[in-house]
Short mmCIF file of C-alpha atoms and ligand atoms in Angstrom, two decimals:
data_model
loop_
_atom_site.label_atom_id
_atom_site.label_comp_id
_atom_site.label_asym_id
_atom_site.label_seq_id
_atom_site.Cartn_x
_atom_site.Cartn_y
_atom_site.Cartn_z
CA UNK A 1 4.88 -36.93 -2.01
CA UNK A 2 5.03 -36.01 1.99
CA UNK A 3 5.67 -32.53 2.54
CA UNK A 4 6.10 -30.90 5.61
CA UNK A 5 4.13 -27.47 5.09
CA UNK A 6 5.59 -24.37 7.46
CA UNK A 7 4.15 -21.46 8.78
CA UNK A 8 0.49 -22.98 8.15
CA UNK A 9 -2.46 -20.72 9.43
CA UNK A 10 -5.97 -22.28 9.07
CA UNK A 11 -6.60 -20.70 5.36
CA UNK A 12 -2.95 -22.35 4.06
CA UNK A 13 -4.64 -25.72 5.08
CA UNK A 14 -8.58 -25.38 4.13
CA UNK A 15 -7.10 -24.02 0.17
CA UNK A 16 -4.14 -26.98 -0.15
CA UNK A 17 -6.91 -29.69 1.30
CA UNK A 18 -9.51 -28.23 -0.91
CA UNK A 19 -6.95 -29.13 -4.46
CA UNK A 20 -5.58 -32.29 -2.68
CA UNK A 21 -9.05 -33.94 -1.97
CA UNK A 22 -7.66 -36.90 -3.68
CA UNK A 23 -4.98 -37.04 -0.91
CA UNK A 24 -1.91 -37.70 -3.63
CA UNK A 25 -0.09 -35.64 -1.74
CA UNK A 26 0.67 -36.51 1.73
CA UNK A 27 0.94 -32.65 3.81
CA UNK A 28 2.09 -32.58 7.54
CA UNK A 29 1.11 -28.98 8.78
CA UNK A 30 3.01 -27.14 10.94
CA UNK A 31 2.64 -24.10 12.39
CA UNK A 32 6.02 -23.14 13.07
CA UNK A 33 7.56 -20.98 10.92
CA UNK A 34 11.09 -23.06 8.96
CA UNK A 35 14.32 -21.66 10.12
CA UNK A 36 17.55 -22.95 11.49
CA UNK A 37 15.78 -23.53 14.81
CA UNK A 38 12.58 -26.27 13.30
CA UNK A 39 14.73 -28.07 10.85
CA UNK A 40 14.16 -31.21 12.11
CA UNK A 41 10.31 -30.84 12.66
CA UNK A 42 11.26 -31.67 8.48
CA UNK A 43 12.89 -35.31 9.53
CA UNK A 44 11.47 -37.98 7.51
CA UNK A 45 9.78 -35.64 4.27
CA UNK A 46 10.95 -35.32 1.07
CA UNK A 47 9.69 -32.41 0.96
CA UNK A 48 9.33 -28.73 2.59
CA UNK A 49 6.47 -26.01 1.70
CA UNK A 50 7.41 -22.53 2.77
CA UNK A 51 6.22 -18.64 3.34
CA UNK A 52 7.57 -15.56 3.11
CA UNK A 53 9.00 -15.11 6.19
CA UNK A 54 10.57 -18.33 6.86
CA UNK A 55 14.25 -17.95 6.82
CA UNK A 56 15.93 -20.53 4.82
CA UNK A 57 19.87 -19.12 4.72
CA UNK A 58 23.14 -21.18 4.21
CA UNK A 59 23.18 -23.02 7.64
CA UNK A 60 19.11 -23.77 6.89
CA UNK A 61 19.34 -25.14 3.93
CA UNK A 62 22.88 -27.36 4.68
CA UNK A 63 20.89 -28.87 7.77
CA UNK A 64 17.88 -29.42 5.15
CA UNK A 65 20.09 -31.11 2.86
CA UNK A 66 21.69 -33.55 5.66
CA UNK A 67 18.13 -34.66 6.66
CA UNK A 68 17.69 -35.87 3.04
CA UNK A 69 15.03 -32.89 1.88
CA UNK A 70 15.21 -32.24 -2.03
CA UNK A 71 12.40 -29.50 -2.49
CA UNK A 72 11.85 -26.37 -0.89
CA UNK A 73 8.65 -24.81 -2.30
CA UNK A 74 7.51 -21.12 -1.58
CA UNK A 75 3.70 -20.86 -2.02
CA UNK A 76 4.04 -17.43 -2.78
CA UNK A 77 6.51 -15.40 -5.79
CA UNK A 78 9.17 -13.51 -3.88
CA UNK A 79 12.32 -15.79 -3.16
CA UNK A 80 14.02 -13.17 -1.63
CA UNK A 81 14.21 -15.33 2.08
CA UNK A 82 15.55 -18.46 0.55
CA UNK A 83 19.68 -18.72 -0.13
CA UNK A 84 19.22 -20.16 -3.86
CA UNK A 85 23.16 -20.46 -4.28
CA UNK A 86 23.16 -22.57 -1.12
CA UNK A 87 20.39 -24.98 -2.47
CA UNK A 88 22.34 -25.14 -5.79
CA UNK A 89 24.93 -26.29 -3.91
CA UNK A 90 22.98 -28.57 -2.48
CA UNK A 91 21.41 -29.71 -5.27
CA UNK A 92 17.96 -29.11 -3.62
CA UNK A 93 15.27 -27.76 -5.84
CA UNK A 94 13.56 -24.73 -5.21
CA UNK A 95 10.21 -24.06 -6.51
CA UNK A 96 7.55 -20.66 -6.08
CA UNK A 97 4.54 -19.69 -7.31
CA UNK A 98 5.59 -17.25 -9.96
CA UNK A 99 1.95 -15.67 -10.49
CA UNK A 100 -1.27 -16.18 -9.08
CA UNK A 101 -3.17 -12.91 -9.16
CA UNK A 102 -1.16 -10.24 -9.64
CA UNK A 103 -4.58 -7.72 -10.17
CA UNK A 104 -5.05 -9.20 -6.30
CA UNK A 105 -1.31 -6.66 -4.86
CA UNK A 106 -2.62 -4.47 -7.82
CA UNK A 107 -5.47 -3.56 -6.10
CA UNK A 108 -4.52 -3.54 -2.78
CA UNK A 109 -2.10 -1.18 -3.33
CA UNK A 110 -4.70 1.19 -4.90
CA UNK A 111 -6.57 0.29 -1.92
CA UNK A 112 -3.75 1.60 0.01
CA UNK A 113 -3.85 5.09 -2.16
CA UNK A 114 -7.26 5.69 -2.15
CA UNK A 115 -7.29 5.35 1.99
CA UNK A 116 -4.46 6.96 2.90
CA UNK A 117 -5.66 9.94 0.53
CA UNK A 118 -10.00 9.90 0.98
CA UNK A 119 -9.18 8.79 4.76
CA UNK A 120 -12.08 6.17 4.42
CA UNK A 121 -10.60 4.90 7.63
CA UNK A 122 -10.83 8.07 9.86
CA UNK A 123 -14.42 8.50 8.31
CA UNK A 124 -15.46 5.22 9.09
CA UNK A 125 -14.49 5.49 12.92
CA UNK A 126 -15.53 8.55 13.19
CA UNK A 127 -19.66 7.83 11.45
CA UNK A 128 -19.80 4.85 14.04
CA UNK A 129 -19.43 7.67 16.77
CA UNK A 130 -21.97 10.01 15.28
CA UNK A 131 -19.09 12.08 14.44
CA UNK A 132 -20.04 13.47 10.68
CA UNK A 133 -18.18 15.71 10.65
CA UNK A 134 -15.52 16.92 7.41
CA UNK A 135 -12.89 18.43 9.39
CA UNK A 136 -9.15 16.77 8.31
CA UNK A 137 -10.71 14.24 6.18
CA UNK A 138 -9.66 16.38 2.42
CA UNK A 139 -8.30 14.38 0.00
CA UNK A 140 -6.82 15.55 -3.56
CA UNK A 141 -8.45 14.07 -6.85
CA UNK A 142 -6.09 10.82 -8.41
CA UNK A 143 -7.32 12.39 -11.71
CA UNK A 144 -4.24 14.05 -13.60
CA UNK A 145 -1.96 13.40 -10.79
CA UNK A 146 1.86 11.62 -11.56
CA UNK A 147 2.42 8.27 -10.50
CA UNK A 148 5.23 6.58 -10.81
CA UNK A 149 6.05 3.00 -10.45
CA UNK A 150 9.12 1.10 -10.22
CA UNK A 151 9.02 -2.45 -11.48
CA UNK A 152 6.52 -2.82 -14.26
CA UNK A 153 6.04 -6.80 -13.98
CA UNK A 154 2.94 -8.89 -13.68
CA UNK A 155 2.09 -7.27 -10.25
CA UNK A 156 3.25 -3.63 -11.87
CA UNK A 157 1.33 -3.85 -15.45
CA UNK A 158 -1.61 -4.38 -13.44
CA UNK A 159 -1.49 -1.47 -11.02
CA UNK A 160 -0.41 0.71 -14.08
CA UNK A 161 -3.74 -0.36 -15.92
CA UNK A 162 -5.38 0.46 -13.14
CA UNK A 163 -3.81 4.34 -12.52
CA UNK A 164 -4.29 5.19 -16.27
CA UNK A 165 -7.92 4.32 -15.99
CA UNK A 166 -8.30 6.54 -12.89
CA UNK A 167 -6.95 9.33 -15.71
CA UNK A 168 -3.41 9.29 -14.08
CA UNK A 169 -0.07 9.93 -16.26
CA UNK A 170 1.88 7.05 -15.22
CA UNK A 171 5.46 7.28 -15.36
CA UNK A 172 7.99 4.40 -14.51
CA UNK A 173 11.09 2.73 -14.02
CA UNK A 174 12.14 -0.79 -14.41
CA UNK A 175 15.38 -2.84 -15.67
CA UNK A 176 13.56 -3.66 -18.70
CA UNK A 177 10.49 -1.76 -20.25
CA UNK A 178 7.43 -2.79 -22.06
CA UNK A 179 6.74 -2.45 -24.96
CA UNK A 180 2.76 -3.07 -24.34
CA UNK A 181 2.80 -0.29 -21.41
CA UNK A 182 4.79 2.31 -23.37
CA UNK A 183 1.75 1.49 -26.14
CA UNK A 184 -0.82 2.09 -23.49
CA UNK A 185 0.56 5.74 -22.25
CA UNK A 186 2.80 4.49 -19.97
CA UNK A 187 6.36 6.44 -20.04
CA UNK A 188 9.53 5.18 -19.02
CA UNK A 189 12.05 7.92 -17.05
CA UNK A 190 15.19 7.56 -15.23
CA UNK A 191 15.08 6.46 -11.17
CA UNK A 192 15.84 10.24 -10.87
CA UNK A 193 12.66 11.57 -12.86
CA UNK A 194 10.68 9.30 -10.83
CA UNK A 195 11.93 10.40 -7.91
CA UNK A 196 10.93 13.69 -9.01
CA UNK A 197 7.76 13.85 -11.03
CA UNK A 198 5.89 11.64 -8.98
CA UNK A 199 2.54 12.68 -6.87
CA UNK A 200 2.07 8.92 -5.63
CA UNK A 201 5.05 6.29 -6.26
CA UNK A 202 4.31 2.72 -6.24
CA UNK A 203 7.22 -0.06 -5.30
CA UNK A 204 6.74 -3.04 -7.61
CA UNK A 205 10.38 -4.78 -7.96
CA UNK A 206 11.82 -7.97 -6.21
CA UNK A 207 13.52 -7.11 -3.26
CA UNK A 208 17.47 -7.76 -3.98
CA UNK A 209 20.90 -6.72 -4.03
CA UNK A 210 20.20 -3.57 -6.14
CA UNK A 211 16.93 -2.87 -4.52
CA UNK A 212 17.65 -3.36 -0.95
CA UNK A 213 16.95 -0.17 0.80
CA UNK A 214 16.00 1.62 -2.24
CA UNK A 215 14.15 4.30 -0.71
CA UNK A 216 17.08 5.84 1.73
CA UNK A 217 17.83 9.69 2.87
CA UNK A 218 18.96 10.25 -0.05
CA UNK A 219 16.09 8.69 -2.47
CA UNK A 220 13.59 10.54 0.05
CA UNK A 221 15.55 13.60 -0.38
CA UNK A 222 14.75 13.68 -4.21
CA UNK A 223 11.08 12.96 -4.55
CA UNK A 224 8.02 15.99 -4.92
CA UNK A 225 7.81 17.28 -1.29
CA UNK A 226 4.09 15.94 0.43
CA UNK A 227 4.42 12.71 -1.92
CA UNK A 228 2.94 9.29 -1.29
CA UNK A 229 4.95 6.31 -1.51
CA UNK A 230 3.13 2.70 -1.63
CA UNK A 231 5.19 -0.69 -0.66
CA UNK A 232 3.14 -3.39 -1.35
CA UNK A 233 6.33 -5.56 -2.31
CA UNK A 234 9.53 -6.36 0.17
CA UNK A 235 9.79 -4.17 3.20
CA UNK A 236 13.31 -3.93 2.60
CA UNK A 237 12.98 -1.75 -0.49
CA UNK A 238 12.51 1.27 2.21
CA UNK A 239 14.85 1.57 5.40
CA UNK A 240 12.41 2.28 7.68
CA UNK A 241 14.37 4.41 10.02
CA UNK A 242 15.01 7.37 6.99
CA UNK A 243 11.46 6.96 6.35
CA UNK A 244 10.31 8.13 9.69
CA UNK A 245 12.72 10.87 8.98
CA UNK A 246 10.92 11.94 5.88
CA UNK A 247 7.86 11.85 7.59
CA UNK A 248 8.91 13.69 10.56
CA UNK A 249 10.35 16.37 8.25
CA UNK A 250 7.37 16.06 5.98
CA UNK A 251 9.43 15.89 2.68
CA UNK A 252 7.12 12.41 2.31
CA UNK A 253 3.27 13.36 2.76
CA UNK A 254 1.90 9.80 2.89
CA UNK A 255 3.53 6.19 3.41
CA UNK A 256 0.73 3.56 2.76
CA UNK A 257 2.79 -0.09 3.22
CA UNK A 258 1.86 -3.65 3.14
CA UNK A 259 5.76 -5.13 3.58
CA UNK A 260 7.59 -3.73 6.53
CA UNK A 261 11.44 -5.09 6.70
CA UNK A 262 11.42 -6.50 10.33
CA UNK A 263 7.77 -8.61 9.24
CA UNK A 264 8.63 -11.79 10.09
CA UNK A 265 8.56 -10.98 14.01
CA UNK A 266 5.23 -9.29 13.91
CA UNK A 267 3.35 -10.45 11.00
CA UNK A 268 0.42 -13.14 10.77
CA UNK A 269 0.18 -12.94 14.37
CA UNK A 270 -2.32 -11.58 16.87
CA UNK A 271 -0.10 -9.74 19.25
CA UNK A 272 -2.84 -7.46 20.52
CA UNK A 273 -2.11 -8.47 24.19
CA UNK A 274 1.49 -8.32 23.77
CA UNK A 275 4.38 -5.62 24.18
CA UNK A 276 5.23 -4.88 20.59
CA UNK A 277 9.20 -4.29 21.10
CA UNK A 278 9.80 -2.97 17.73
CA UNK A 279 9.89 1.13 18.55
CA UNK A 280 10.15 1.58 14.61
CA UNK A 281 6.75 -0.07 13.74
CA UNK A 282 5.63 1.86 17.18
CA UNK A 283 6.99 5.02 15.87
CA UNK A 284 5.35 4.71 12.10
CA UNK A 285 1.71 3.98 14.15
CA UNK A 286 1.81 7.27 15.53
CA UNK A 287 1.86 9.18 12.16
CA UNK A 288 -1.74 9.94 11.00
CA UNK A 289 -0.51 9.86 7.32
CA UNK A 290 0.89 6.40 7.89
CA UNK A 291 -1.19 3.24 7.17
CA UNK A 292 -0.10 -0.06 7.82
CA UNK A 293 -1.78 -3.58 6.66
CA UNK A 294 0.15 -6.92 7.37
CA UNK A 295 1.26 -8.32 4.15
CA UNK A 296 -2.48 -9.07 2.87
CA UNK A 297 -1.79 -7.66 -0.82
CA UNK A 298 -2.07 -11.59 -2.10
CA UNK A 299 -5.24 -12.40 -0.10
CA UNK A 300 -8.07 -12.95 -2.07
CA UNK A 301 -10.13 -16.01 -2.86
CA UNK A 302 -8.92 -16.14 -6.34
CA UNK A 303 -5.42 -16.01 -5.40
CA UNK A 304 -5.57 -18.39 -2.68
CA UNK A 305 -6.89 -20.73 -4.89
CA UNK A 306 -4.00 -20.29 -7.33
CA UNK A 307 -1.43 -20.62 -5.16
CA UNK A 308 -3.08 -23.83 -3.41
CA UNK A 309 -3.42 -24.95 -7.17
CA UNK A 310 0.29 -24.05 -8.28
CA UNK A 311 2.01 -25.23 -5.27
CA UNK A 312 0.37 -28.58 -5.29
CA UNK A 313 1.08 -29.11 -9.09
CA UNK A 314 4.67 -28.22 -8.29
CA UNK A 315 4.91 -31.12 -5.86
CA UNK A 316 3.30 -33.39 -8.76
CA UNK A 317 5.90 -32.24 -11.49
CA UNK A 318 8.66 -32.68 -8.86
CA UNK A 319 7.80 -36.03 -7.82
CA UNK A 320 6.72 -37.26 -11.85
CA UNK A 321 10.68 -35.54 -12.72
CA UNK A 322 8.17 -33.82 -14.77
CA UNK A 323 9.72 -30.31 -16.00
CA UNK A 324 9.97 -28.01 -13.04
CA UNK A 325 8.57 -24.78 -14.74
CA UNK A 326 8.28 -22.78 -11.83
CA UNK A 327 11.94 -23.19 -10.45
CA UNK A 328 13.81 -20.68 -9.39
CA UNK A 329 17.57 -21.08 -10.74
CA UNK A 330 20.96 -18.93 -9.35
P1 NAD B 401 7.71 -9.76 -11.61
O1 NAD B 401 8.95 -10.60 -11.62
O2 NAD B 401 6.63 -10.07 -12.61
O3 NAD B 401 8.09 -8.21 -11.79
C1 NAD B 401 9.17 -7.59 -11.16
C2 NAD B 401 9.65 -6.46 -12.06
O4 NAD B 401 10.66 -5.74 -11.36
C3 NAD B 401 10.28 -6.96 -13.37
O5 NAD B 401 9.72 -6.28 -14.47
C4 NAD B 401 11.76 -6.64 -13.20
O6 NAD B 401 12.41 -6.35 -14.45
C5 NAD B 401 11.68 -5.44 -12.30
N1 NAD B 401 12.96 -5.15 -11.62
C6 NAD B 401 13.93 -6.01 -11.25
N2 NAD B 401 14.96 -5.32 -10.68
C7 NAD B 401 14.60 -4.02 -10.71
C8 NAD B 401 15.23 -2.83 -10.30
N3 NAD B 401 16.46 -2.85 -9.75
N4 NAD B 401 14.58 -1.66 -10.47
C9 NAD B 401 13.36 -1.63 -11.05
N5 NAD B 401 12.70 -2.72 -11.48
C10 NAD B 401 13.32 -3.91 -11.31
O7 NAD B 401 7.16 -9.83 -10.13
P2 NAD B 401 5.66 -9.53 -9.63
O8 NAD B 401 4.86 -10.77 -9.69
O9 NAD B 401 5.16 -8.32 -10.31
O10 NAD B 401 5.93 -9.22 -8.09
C11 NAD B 401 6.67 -8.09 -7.67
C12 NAD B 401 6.98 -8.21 -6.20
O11 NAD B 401 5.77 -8.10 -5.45
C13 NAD B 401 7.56 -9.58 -5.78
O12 NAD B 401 8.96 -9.60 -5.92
C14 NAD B 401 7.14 -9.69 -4.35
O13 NAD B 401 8.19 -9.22 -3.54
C15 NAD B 401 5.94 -8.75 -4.21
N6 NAD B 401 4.69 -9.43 -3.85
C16 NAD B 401 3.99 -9.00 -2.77
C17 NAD B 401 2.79 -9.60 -2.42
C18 NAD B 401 1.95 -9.13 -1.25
O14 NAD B 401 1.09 -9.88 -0.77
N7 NAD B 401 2.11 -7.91 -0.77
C19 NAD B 401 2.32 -10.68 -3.17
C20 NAD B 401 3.05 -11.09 -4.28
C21 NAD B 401 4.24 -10.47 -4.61
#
């Protein structure tokens, strides 16, 4: 099947060739991200593989359809950038990677948690100076501290394993619950308990309609006042400008995030000799209880090795009319 792969940096390419050695596939990599600008870059595939930040909206995915494409695939789980209604319409398939590693976000966002509270970070700039010393650099023990996360999915269950092995109580909110956390310790509360109880609160959930901007004045107004709050999922799920505000006032003590909602213009990009114009990722720099990483939670070997794996098997089932298990429907 020819695909035209978007938004390709050099490890997209080395982990798709790696699974299509056999060349069955036939992949055209672009760097460019897909958006109503590149459409026709897709002229003459059946085919397009996407990222998370390409933005594939109504006008997108009509132009898509009058160039003849009939697959959009995400290599990655979040579908939140793709209009599925539109591709209904359309009758073009859409396709993800549902799971690849969710321990991979898991940990990163404990990785976030364990920075932004031991301030490995400051310690490690400050050793290389011959700097040893302790001052600002106390942290508070994880061990019988509240943390609370919202969306207890594959990426969710894993970070909760994770907490109540640390010795946490974990406490948490999600749509539906499970029945294998709530055996394990976890306990389900309200959005408001959450908001409340928690020492550290972790943001697991798809960003969408009900989630968009779920952490607001008013959600900051509600939570335990020095608090930490983790985004390893959408940037969305926080609006960024009430967020400084917390942080300003110091009602939120710590904001460790992965996601930021205006990504797509900085993200996967070196822009180190550039004038960064957004003033809000600026502004959230210049807190010292603020730590930033650029959407990395998925990279590891193993999960770049799943999603190569995944995607490329997609394409298969796709072209075979095979059963498309990992399609996204409305
Ligand atoms: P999942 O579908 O397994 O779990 C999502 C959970 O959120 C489900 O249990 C669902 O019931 C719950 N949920 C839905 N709406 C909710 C709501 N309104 N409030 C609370 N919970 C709600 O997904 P996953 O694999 O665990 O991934 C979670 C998210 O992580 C993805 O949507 C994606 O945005 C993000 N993600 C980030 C990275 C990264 O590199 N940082 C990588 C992969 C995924």
């Amino acid at each position: 099947m020819k695909i035209a792969v978007f938004s390709t940096k050099p490890y997209d390419r080395e982990y798709l060739d790696k699974f299509n050695r056999d060349n069955k596939h036939e992949l055209i990599y672009f760097e460019a991200p897909l958006n109503i600008d590149t459409t026709n870059l897709a002229i003459g595939f059946e085919g397009v593989c996407i990222f998370v930040n390409d933005k594939i909206d109504k006008k997108t995915i009509d132009k898509l359809s009058e160039i003849g494409i009939k697959l959009i695939d995400l290599r990655c789980a979040g579908f939140n950038n793709v209009d599925i209604g539109a591709a209904a319409k359309q009758k073009i398939k859409v396709m993800r990677v549902p799971a690849y590693s969710p321990q991979a976000v898991a940990e990163h966002a404990v990785a976030l948690i364990l920075t932004l509270n031991r301030k490995t970070h400051k310690a490690y700039n400050r050793v290389r100076e011959s700097n040893f010393s302790l001052e600002n650099l106390t942290g508070f023990n994880l061990y019988g501290k509240t943390v609370g996360v919202i969306g207890t999915g594959k990426i969710g269950t894993a970070f909760c394993q994770i907490m109540l092995g640390f010795g946490c109580k974990v406490i948490a909110y999600d749509v539906k619950e499970s029945e294998k956390l709530i055996a394990k310790g976890v306990e389900y509360q309200t959005l408001d308990e959450i908001f409340k109880n928690s020492d550290v609160l972790s943001l697991h959930c798809p960003l969408n309609v009900n989630t968009k901007h779920l952490f607001d004045r008013t959600a900051f107004s509600k939570i335990k006042k020095g608090a930490m709050l983790i985004n390893t999922s959408r940037g969305a799920l926080i609006k960024t400008s009430h967020a400084i505000e917390a942080l300003k006032n110091e009602q939120l003590g710590y904001l460790g995030i992965d996601v930021y909602e205006q990504e797509e213009n900085l993200f996967f990009k070196d822009l180190s000799e550039s004038i960064i114009q957004d003033d809000l990722i600026e502004r959230l720099m210049a807190f010292h209880n603020v730590l930033i990483t650029p959407h990395q939670g998925f990279f590891t070997n193993e999960a770049l090795d799943q999603i190569a794996l995944t995607t490329l098997k997609n394409f298969t089932d796709f072209e075979n009319e095979l059963p498309l298990v990992n399609e996204v429907k409305l």
